[in-house]
C-alpha cells in the first residue's frame, strides 16, 4: 500500500492521498487504481426529543427504549451520545460514529449542557454559589465544573453543566435535599433541541450541527 500511496494511486473520498498516517475510518470510501477497496458506510447523526418513561439504552428486557422510536433498520446501527434518566426528557444524540459521540460526551472538552429543571422545593438561596464553586462527588472523587444557574421561578431554573456524570443534576440538588421533579435537556454544546420535534420525534442533524462537535 505504501508504494501505491507514494505513486499517488490511492484515493480516499475522491481525493488522491499520499500520507501513510492519514486516519481512514469505516465511513471513508477508498479506491486503489480506481478499484473499490472499501465502499465507506453511511454515517448517521440524529437528534431525538426523548419522552419521559423511555429508557436511554439500546435494548432492555422490560422498558421501551429510545431505539423503539426509530425505524428498526436504522436503530440497529446506532448508539447513544449522552444518556438521560428514564424520567428525563429532551435532547438526545444518536449516531453510528463512535469518534463523534466520544467527542460529544468527553467531559474534558467542557462542552455546555443546558437543562430546564423543576424542583420539589424552592431553590435555596446558596444554590448559585455552591454550584459555581463545584460540588465534590466522593464516589468518582471529582469536583464538578462551575455550573451556571438561571432562576425562572421559585422552583424552576435553567442549569448549564459541563460534564454528564451519572445522575449529575439530581445529585447536585441532593446537596440541598431538593428533589428534581422534571428535567428537560435543551442543548448539548452548539446543538439545541429543535422546537418542531414533538416528544418521540427525531430528525437528522444538519452539516453545521455535525461539524460543531
Ligand atoms: N442529570 C440527571 O440527574 N439526570 C439526567 O437525566 C441528566 C442529568
PDB file of C-alpha atoms and ligand atoms in Angstrom:
ATOM      1  CA  UNK A   1       0.000   0.000   0.000  1.00  0.00           C
ATOM      2  CA  UNK A   2       2.904   2.374   0.803  1.00  0.00           C
ATOM      3  CA  UNK A   3       4.167   2.080  -2.781  1.00  0.00           C
ATOM      4  CA  UNK A   4       0.685   2.778  -4.125  1.00  0.00           C
ATOM      5  CA  UNK A   5       0.415   5.805  -1.842  1.00  0.00           C
ATOM      6  CA  UNK A   6       3.770   7.235  -2.934  1.00  0.00           C
ATOM      7  CA  UNK A   7       2.780   6.770  -6.565  1.00  0.00           C
ATOM      8  CA  UNK A   8      -0.493   8.639  -5.984  1.00  0.00           C
ATOM      9  CA  UNK A   9      -2.656   5.637  -6.854  1.00  0.00           C
ATOM     10  CA  UNK A  10      -4.846   5.713  -3.718  1.00  0.00           C
ATOM     11  CA  UNK A  11      -7.948   7.845  -3.350  1.00  0.00           C
ATOM     12  CA  UNK A  12      -9.874   8.499  -0.139  1.00  0.00           C
ATOM     13  CA  UNK A  13     -13.242  10.169  -0.682  1.00  0.00           C
ATOM     14  CA  UNK A  14     -12.264  11.046  -4.262  1.00  0.00           C
ATOM     15  CA  UNK A  15      -9.031  12.778  -3.203  1.00  0.00           C
ATOM     16  CA  UNK A  16      -5.607  11.372  -4.076  1.00  0.00           C
ATOM     17  CA  UNK A  17      -3.731  10.775  -0.821  1.00  0.00           C
ATOM     18  CA  UNK A  18      -0.006  10.284  -0.225  1.00  0.00           C
ATOM     19  CA  UNK A  19       0.234  10.246   3.570  1.00  0.00           C
ATOM     20  CA  UNK A  20       0.582   6.815   5.221  1.00  0.00           C
ATOM     21  CA  UNK A  21      -0.536   8.377   8.524  1.00  0.00           C
ATOM     22  CA  UNK A  22      -3.892   9.644   7.240  1.00  0.00           C
ATOM     23  CA  UNK A  23      -6.606   8.197   9.505  1.00  0.00           C
ATOM     24  CA  UNK A  24      -9.192   6.282   7.482  1.00  0.00           C
ATOM     25  CA  UNK A  25     -12.473   5.317   9.141  1.00  0.00           C
ATOM     26  CA  UNK A  26     -15.246   2.910   8.090  1.00  0.00           C
ATOM     27  CA  UNK A  27     -17.113   5.962   6.714  1.00  0.00           C
ATOM     28  CA  UNK A  28     -14.421   6.722   4.093  1.00  0.00           C
ATOM     29  CA  UNK A  29     -14.503   5.401   0.521  1.00  0.00           C
ATOM     30  CA  UNK A  30     -11.115   4.040  -0.529  1.00  0.00           C
ATOM     31  CA  UNK A  31     -10.004   3.277  -4.095  1.00  0.00           C
ATOM     32  CA  UNK A  32      -6.655   1.902  -5.311  1.00  0.00           C
ATOM     33  CA  UNK A  33      -6.001   2.214  -9.039  1.00  0.00           C
ATOM     34  CA  UNK A  34      -9.682   3.050  -9.398  1.00  0.00           C
ATOM     35  CA  UNK A  35     -10.702  -0.239  -7.774  1.00  0.00           C
ATOM     36  CA  UNK A  36     -13.026  -0.094  -4.775  1.00  0.00           C
ATOM     37  CA  UNK A  37     -11.184  -1.282  -1.652  1.00  0.00           C
ATOM     38  CA  UNK A  38     -13.723  -0.013   0.921  1.00  0.00           C
ATOM     39  CA  UNK A  39     -17.158   1.394  -0.014  1.00  0.00           C
ATOM     40  CA  UNK A  40     -17.462   3.686   3.041  1.00  0.00           C
ATOM     41  CA  UNK A  41     -20.591   3.141   5.096  1.00  0.00           C
ATOM     42  CA  UNK A  42     -23.188   5.854   5.600  1.00  0.00           C
ATOM     43  CA  UNK A  43     -22.745   7.867   8.793  1.00  0.00           C
ATOM     44  CA  UNK A  44     -25.921   8.758  10.701  1.00  0.00           C
ATOM     45  CA  UNK A  45     -26.311  11.632  13.139  1.00  0.00           C
ATOM     46  CA  UNK A  46     -29.750  12.216  14.695  1.00  0.00           C
ATOM     47  CA  UNK A  47     -31.365  14.317  17.393  1.00  0.00           C
ATOM     48  CA  UNK A  48     -34.396  12.934  19.189  1.00  0.00           C
ATOM     49  CA  UNK A  49     -36.811  14.535  21.634  1.00  0.00           C
ATOM     50  CA  UNK A  50     -36.872  11.871  24.345  1.00  0.00           C
ATOM     51  CA  UNK A  51     -40.251  11.423  26.037  1.00  0.00           C
ATOM     52  CA  UNK A  52     -40.493  10.675  29.779  1.00  0.00           C
ATOM     53  CA  UNK A  53     -40.635   6.978  30.703  1.00  0.00           C
ATOM     54  CA  UNK A  54     -38.420   5.792  27.830  1.00  0.00           C
ATOM     55  CA  UNK A  55     -35.000   4.336  28.648  1.00  0.00           C
ATOM     56  CA  UNK A  56     -31.922   5.758  27.004  1.00  0.00           C
ATOM     57  CA  UNK A  57     -30.445   2.355  26.238  1.00  0.00           C
ATOM     58  CA  UNK A  58     -30.115   0.305  23.083  1.00  0.00           C
ATOM     59  CA  UNK A  59     -32.078  -2.621  24.421  1.00  0.00           C
ATOM     60  CA  UNK A  60     -33.921  -3.542  27.623  1.00  0.00           C
ATOM     61  CA  UNK A  61     -35.981  -6.614  28.574  1.00  0.00           C
ATOM     62  CA  UNK A  62     -38.596  -4.584  30.479  1.00  0.00           C
ATOM     63  CA  UNK A  63     -38.865  -0.947  29.432  1.00  0.00           C
ATOM     64  CA  UNK A  64     -39.255   0.617  25.980  1.00  0.00           C
ATOM     65  CA  UNK A  65     -36.035   2.309  24.808  1.00  0.00           C
ATOM     66  CA  UNK A  66     -35.313   5.273  22.530  1.00  0.00           C
ATOM     67  CA  UNK A  67     -34.394   2.733  19.827  1.00  0.00           C
ATOM     68  CA  UNK A  68     -38.068   1.640  19.740  1.00  0.00           C
ATOM     69  CA  UNK A  69     -38.880   5.152  18.466  1.00  0.00           C
ATOM     70  CA  UNK A  70     -36.701   4.688  15.353  1.00  0.00           C
ATOM     71  CA  UNK A  71     -37.101   2.536  12.223  1.00  0.00           C
ATOM     72  CA  UNK A  72     -35.589  -0.870  13.224  1.00  0.00           C
ATOM     73  CA  UNK A  73     -33.119  -0.928  10.306  1.00  0.00           C
ATOM     74  CA  UNK A  74     -31.664   2.385  11.448  1.00  0.00           C
ATOM     75  CA  UNK A  75     -31.921   1.665  15.190  1.00  0.00           C
ATOM     76  CA  UNK A  76     -29.765  -1.444  14.999  1.00  0.00           C
ATOM     77  CA  UNK A  77     -26.805   0.641  13.751  1.00  0.00           C
ATOM     78  CA  UNK A  78     -26.989   3.443  16.294  1.00  0.00           C
ATOM     79  CA  UNK A  79     -25.728   4.170  19.779  1.00  0.00           C
ATOM     80  CA  UNK A  80     -26.490   6.976  22.207  1.00  0.00           C
ATOM     81  CA  UNK A  81     -24.270  10.013  22.705  1.00  0.00           C
ATOM     82  CA  UNK A  82     -25.063  11.170  26.263  1.00  0.00           C
ATOM     83  CA  UNK A  83     -27.694   9.349  28.299  1.00  0.00           C
ATOM     84  CA  UNK A  84     -30.711  10.765  30.101  1.00  0.00           C
ATOM     85  CA  UNK A  85     -32.506   9.215  33.076  1.00  0.00           C
ATOM     86  CA  UNK A  86     -35.762   7.384  32.303  1.00  0.00           C
ATOM     87  CA  UNK A  87     -37.933  10.230  33.635  1.00  0.00           C
ATOM     88  CA  UNK A  88     -35.864  12.961  31.902  1.00  0.00           C
ATOM     89  CA  UNK A  89     -36.925  14.439  28.575  1.00  0.00           C
ATOM     90  CA  UNK A  90     -35.430  16.367  25.685  1.00  0.00           C
ATOM     91  CA  UNK A  91     -32.353  16.328  23.504  1.00  0.00           C
ATOM     92  CA  UNK A  92     -30.665  13.015  22.797  1.00  0.00           C
ATOM     93  CA  UNK A  93     -27.994  12.464  20.167  1.00  0.00           C
ATOM     94  CA  UNK A  94     -27.798   9.172  18.293  1.00  0.00           C
ATOM     95  CA  UNK A  95     -25.145   8.117  15.808  1.00  0.00           C
ATOM     96  CA  UNK A  96     -23.133   5.237  14.400  1.00  0.00           C
ATOM     97  CA  UNK A  97     -19.924   7.323  14.506  1.00  0.00           C
ATOM     98  CA  UNK A  98     -18.091   6.365  17.702  1.00  0.00           C
ATOM     99  CA  UNK A  99     -15.391   9.021  17.357  1.00  0.00           C
ATOM    100  CA  UNK A 100     -18.033  11.734  17.027  1.00  0.00           C
ATOM    101  CA  UNK A 101     -20.085  10.545  20.041  1.00  0.00           C
ATOM    102  CA  UNK A 102     -16.915  10.309  22.157  1.00  0.00           C
ATOM    103  CA  UNK A 103     -16.151  13.941  21.327  1.00  0.00           C
ATOM    104  CA  UNK A 104     -19.771  14.956  22.040  1.00  0.00           C
ATOM    105  CA  UNK A 105     -19.650  13.456  25.541  1.00  0.00           C
ATOM    106  CA  UNK A 106     -15.985  13.892  26.531  1.00  0.00           C
ATOM    107  CA  UNK A 107     -16.010  15.644  29.961  1.00  0.00           C
ATOM    108  CA  UNK A 108     -12.524  17.032  29.214  1.00  0.00           C
ATOM    109  CA  UNK A 109     -13.958  19.195  26.448  1.00  0.00           C
ATOM    110  CA  UNK A 110     -16.107  21.100  28.976  1.00  0.00           C
ATOM    111  CA  UNK A 111     -18.904  21.420  26.466  1.00  0.00           C
ATOM    112  CA  UNK A 112     -22.033  23.047  27.992  1.00  0.00           C
ATOM    113  CA  UNK A 113     -25.204  21.001  28.507  1.00  0.00           C
ATOM    114  CA  UNK A 114     -28.297  23.063  29.217  1.00  0.00           C
ATOM    115  CA  UNK A 115     -31.244  21.694  31.225  1.00  0.00           C
ATOM    116  CA  UNK A 116     -34.549  23.084  32.388  1.00  0.00           C
ATOM    117  CA  UNK A 117     -35.054  21.795  35.928  1.00  0.00           C
ATOM    118  CA  UNK A 118     -38.226  21.691  38.043  1.00  0.00           C
ATOM    119  CA  UNK A 119     -37.636  21.158  41.779  1.00  0.00           C
ATOM    120  CA  UNK A 120     -39.847  19.850  44.551  1.00  0.00           C
ATOM    121  CA  UNK A 121     -38.928  22.707  46.922  1.00  0.00           C
ATOM    122  CA  UNK A 122     -37.992  26.371  46.437  1.00  0.00           C
ATOM    123  CA  UNK A 123     -34.389  26.792  45.244  1.00  0.00           C
ATOM    124  CA  UNK A 124     -32.172  27.512  48.251  1.00  0.00           C
ATOM    125  CA  UNK A 125     -30.514  30.991  48.213  1.00  0.00           C
ATOM    126  CA  UNK A 126     -26.994  29.438  48.328  1.00  0.00           C
ATOM    127  CA  UNK A 127     -27.514  27.228  45.285  1.00  0.00           C
ATOM    128  CA  UNK A 128     -25.857  29.530  42.706  1.00  0.00           C
ATOM    129  CA  UNK A 129     -22.796  29.949  44.924  1.00  0.00           C
ATOM    130  CA  UNK A 130     -22.413  26.251  45.742  1.00  0.00           C
ATOM    131  CA  UNK A 131     -22.919  25.182  42.109  1.00  0.00           C
ATOM    132  CA  UNK A 132     -20.473  27.842  40.857  1.00  0.00           C
ATOM    133  CA  UNK A 133     -17.827  26.578  43.315  1.00  0.00           C
ATOM    134  CA  UNK A 134     -18.311  22.996  42.105  1.00  0.00           C
ATOM    135  CA  UNK A 135     -19.579  20.001  44.056  1.00  0.00           C
ATOM    136  CA  UNK A 136     -17.373  17.120  45.129  1.00  0.00           C
ATOM    137  CA  UNK A 137     -18.752  13.673  44.251  1.00  0.00           C
ATOM    138  CA  UNK A 138     -16.919  11.265  46.588  1.00  0.00           C
ATOM    139  CA  UNK A 139     -17.825   8.149  44.585  1.00  0.00           C
ATOM    140  CA  UNK A 140     -15.905   9.315  41.493  1.00  0.00           C
ATOM    141  CA  UNK A 141     -13.682  11.673  43.509  1.00  0.00           C
ATOM    142  CA  UNK A 142     -14.298  14.532  41.104  1.00  0.00           C
ATOM    143  CA  UNK A 143     -15.432  18.094  41.622  1.00  0.00           C
ATOM    144  CA  UNK A 144     -17.987  19.315  39.102  1.00  0.00           C
ATOM    145  CA  UNK A 145     -17.006  22.243  36.884  1.00  0.00           C
ATOM    146  CA  UNK A 146     -18.631  25.551  37.854  1.00  0.00           C
ATOM    147  CA  UNK A 147     -22.286  25.299  36.817  1.00  0.00           C
ATOM    148  CA  UNK A 148     -24.490  28.278  35.906  1.00  0.00           C
ATOM    149  CA  UNK A 149     -27.983  28.571  37.337  1.00  0.00           C
ATOM    150  CA  UNK A 150     -30.602  30.965  35.974  1.00  0.00           C
ATOM    151  CA  UNK A 151     -33.755  31.181  38.115  1.00  0.00           C
ATOM    152  CA  UNK A 152     -37.031  31.025  36.190  1.00  0.00           C
ATOM    153  CA  UNK A 153     -39.299  30.830  39.262  1.00  0.00           C
ATOM    154  CA  UNK A 154     -39.031  29.702  42.909  1.00  0.00           C
ATOM    155  CA  UNK A 155     -38.917  26.064  41.867  1.00  0.00           C
ATOM    156  CA  UNK A 156     -37.663  26.235  38.261  1.00  0.00           C
ATOM    157  CA  UNK A 157     -34.297  27.043  36.748  1.00  0.00           C
ATOM    158  CA  UNK A 158     -32.157  26.706  33.651  1.00  0.00           C
ATOM    159  CA  UNK A 159     -28.919  24.956  34.587  1.00  0.00           C
ATOM    160  CA  UNK A 160     -25.743  24.750  32.482  1.00  0.00           C
ATOM    161  CA  UNK A 161     -23.314  21.984  33.402  1.00  0.00           C
ATOM    162  CA  UNK A 162     -20.064  20.983  31.712  1.00  0.00           C
ATOM    163  CA  UNK A 163     -19.925  17.220  32.266  1.00  0.00           C
ATOM    164  CA  UNK A 164     -22.527  14.490  32.170  1.00  0.00           C
ATOM    165  CA  UNK A 165     -21.877  12.426  35.302  1.00  0.00           C
ATOM    166  CA  UNK A 166     -24.321   9.753  36.456  1.00  0.00           C
ATOM    167  CA  UNK A 167     -27.493  11.463  37.840  1.00  0.00           C
ATOM    168  CA  UNK A 168     -25.406  14.631  37.988  1.00  0.00           C
ATOM    169  CA  UNK A 169     -28.185  17.192  38.390  1.00  0.00           C
ATOM    170  CA  UNK A 170     -30.169  15.109  40.873  1.00  0.00           C
ATOM    171  CA  UNK A 171     -27.024  14.665  42.944  1.00  0.00           C
ATOM    172  CA  UNK A 172     -26.209  18.397  42.744  1.00  0.00           C
ATOM    173  CA  UNK A 173     -29.660  19.366  44.069  1.00  0.00           C
ATOM    174  CA  UNK A 174     -29.373  16.451  46.511  1.00  0.00           C
ATOM    175  CA  UNK A 175     -26.868  18.634  48.408  1.00  0.00           C
ATOM    176  CA  UNK A 176     -29.865  20.846  49.271  1.00  0.00           C
ATOM    177  CA  UNK A 177     -32.213  17.889  49.776  1.00  0.00           C
ATOM    178  CA  UNK A 178     -34.248  19.321  46.921  1.00  0.00           C
ATOM    179  CA  UNK A 179     -35.793  16.611  44.719  1.00  0.00           C
ATOM    180  CA  UNK A 180     -35.771  17.034  40.939  1.00  0.00           C
ATOM    181  CA  UNK A 181     -39.358  16.688  39.694  1.00  0.00           C
ATOM    182  CA  UNK A 182     -38.695  17.208  35.985  1.00  0.00           C
ATOM    183  CA  UNK A 183     -35.552  17.502  33.895  1.00  0.00           C
ATOM    184  CA  UNK A 184     -35.519  18.545  30.249  1.00  0.00           C
ATOM    185  CA  UNK A 185     -32.305  18.805  28.177  1.00  0.00           C
ATOM    186  CA  UNK A 186     -32.439  21.798  25.855  1.00  0.00           C
ATOM    187  CA  UNK A 187     -28.921  21.779  24.379  1.00  0.00           C
ATOM    188  CA  UNK A 188     -25.610  19.927  24.133  1.00  0.00           C
ATOM    189  CA  UNK A 189     -22.772  22.198  23.003  1.00  0.00           C
ATOM    190  CA  UNK A 190     -23.988  24.162  19.980  1.00  0.00           C
ATOM    191  CA  UNK A 191     -26.799  21.659  19.251  1.00  0.00           C
ATOM    192  CA  UNK A 192     -30.214  22.841  20.503  1.00  0.00           C
ATOM    193  CA  UNK A 193     -33.314  20.662  20.618  1.00  0.00           C
ATOM    194  CA  UNK A 194     -35.414  21.560  17.565  1.00  0.00           C
ATOM    195  CA  UNK A 195     -38.672  23.071  18.842  1.00  0.00           C
ATOM    196  CA  UNK A 196     -40.533  21.448  15.914  1.00  0.00           C
ATOM    197  CA  UNK A 197     -39.834  17.978  17.328  1.00  0.00           C
ATOM    198  CA  UNK A 198     -42.672  16.616  19.428  1.00  0.00           C
ATOM    199  CA  UNK A 199     -41.748  14.091  22.167  1.00  0.00           C
ATOM    200  CA  UNK A 200     -40.711  10.880  20.413  1.00  0.00           C
ATOM    201  CA  UNK A 201     -39.835  12.584  17.116  1.00  0.00           C
ATOM    202  CA  UNK A 202     -36.344  12.781  15.608  1.00  0.00           C
ATOM    203  CA  UNK A 203     -34.509  14.370  12.695  1.00  0.00           C
ATOM    204  CA  UNK A 204     -31.063  14.183  11.083  1.00  0.00           C
ATOM    205  CA  UNK A 205     -28.545  16.744  12.253  1.00  0.00           C
ATOM    206  CA  UNK A 206     -27.530  19.452   9.794  1.00  0.00           C
ATOM    207  CA  UNK A 207     -23.939  19.568   8.475  1.00  0.00           C
ATOM    208  CA  UNK A 208     -23.350  22.564  10.712  1.00  0.00           C
ATOM    209  CA  UNK A 209     -24.591  20.718  13.816  1.00  0.00           C
ATOM    210  CA  UNK A 210     -22.429  17.693  12.996  1.00  0.00           C
ATOM    211  CA  UNK A 211     -19.358  19.880  12.480  1.00  0.00           C
ATOM    212  CA  UNK A 212     -19.933  21.725  15.778  1.00  0.00           C
ATOM    213  CA  UNK A 213     -18.873  18.658  17.795  1.00  0.00           C
TER     214      UNK A 213
HETATM  215  N1  LIG B   1     -28.629  14.749  35.426  1.00  0.00           N
HETATM  216  C1  LIG B   1     -29.526  13.898  35.971  1.00  0.00           C
HETATM  217  O1  LIG B   1     -29.613  13.775  37.193  1.00  0.00           O
HETATM  218  N2  LIG B   1     -30.328  13.195  35.150  1.00  0.00           N
HETATM  219  C2  LIG B   1     -30.283  13.301  33.783  1.00  0.00           C
HETATM  220  O2  LIG B   1     -31.073  12.648  33.088  1.00  0.00           O
HETATM  221  C3  LIG B   1     -29.347  14.192  33.233  1.00  0.00           C
HETATM  222  C4  LIG B   1     -28.523  14.903  34.070  1.00  0.00           C
END
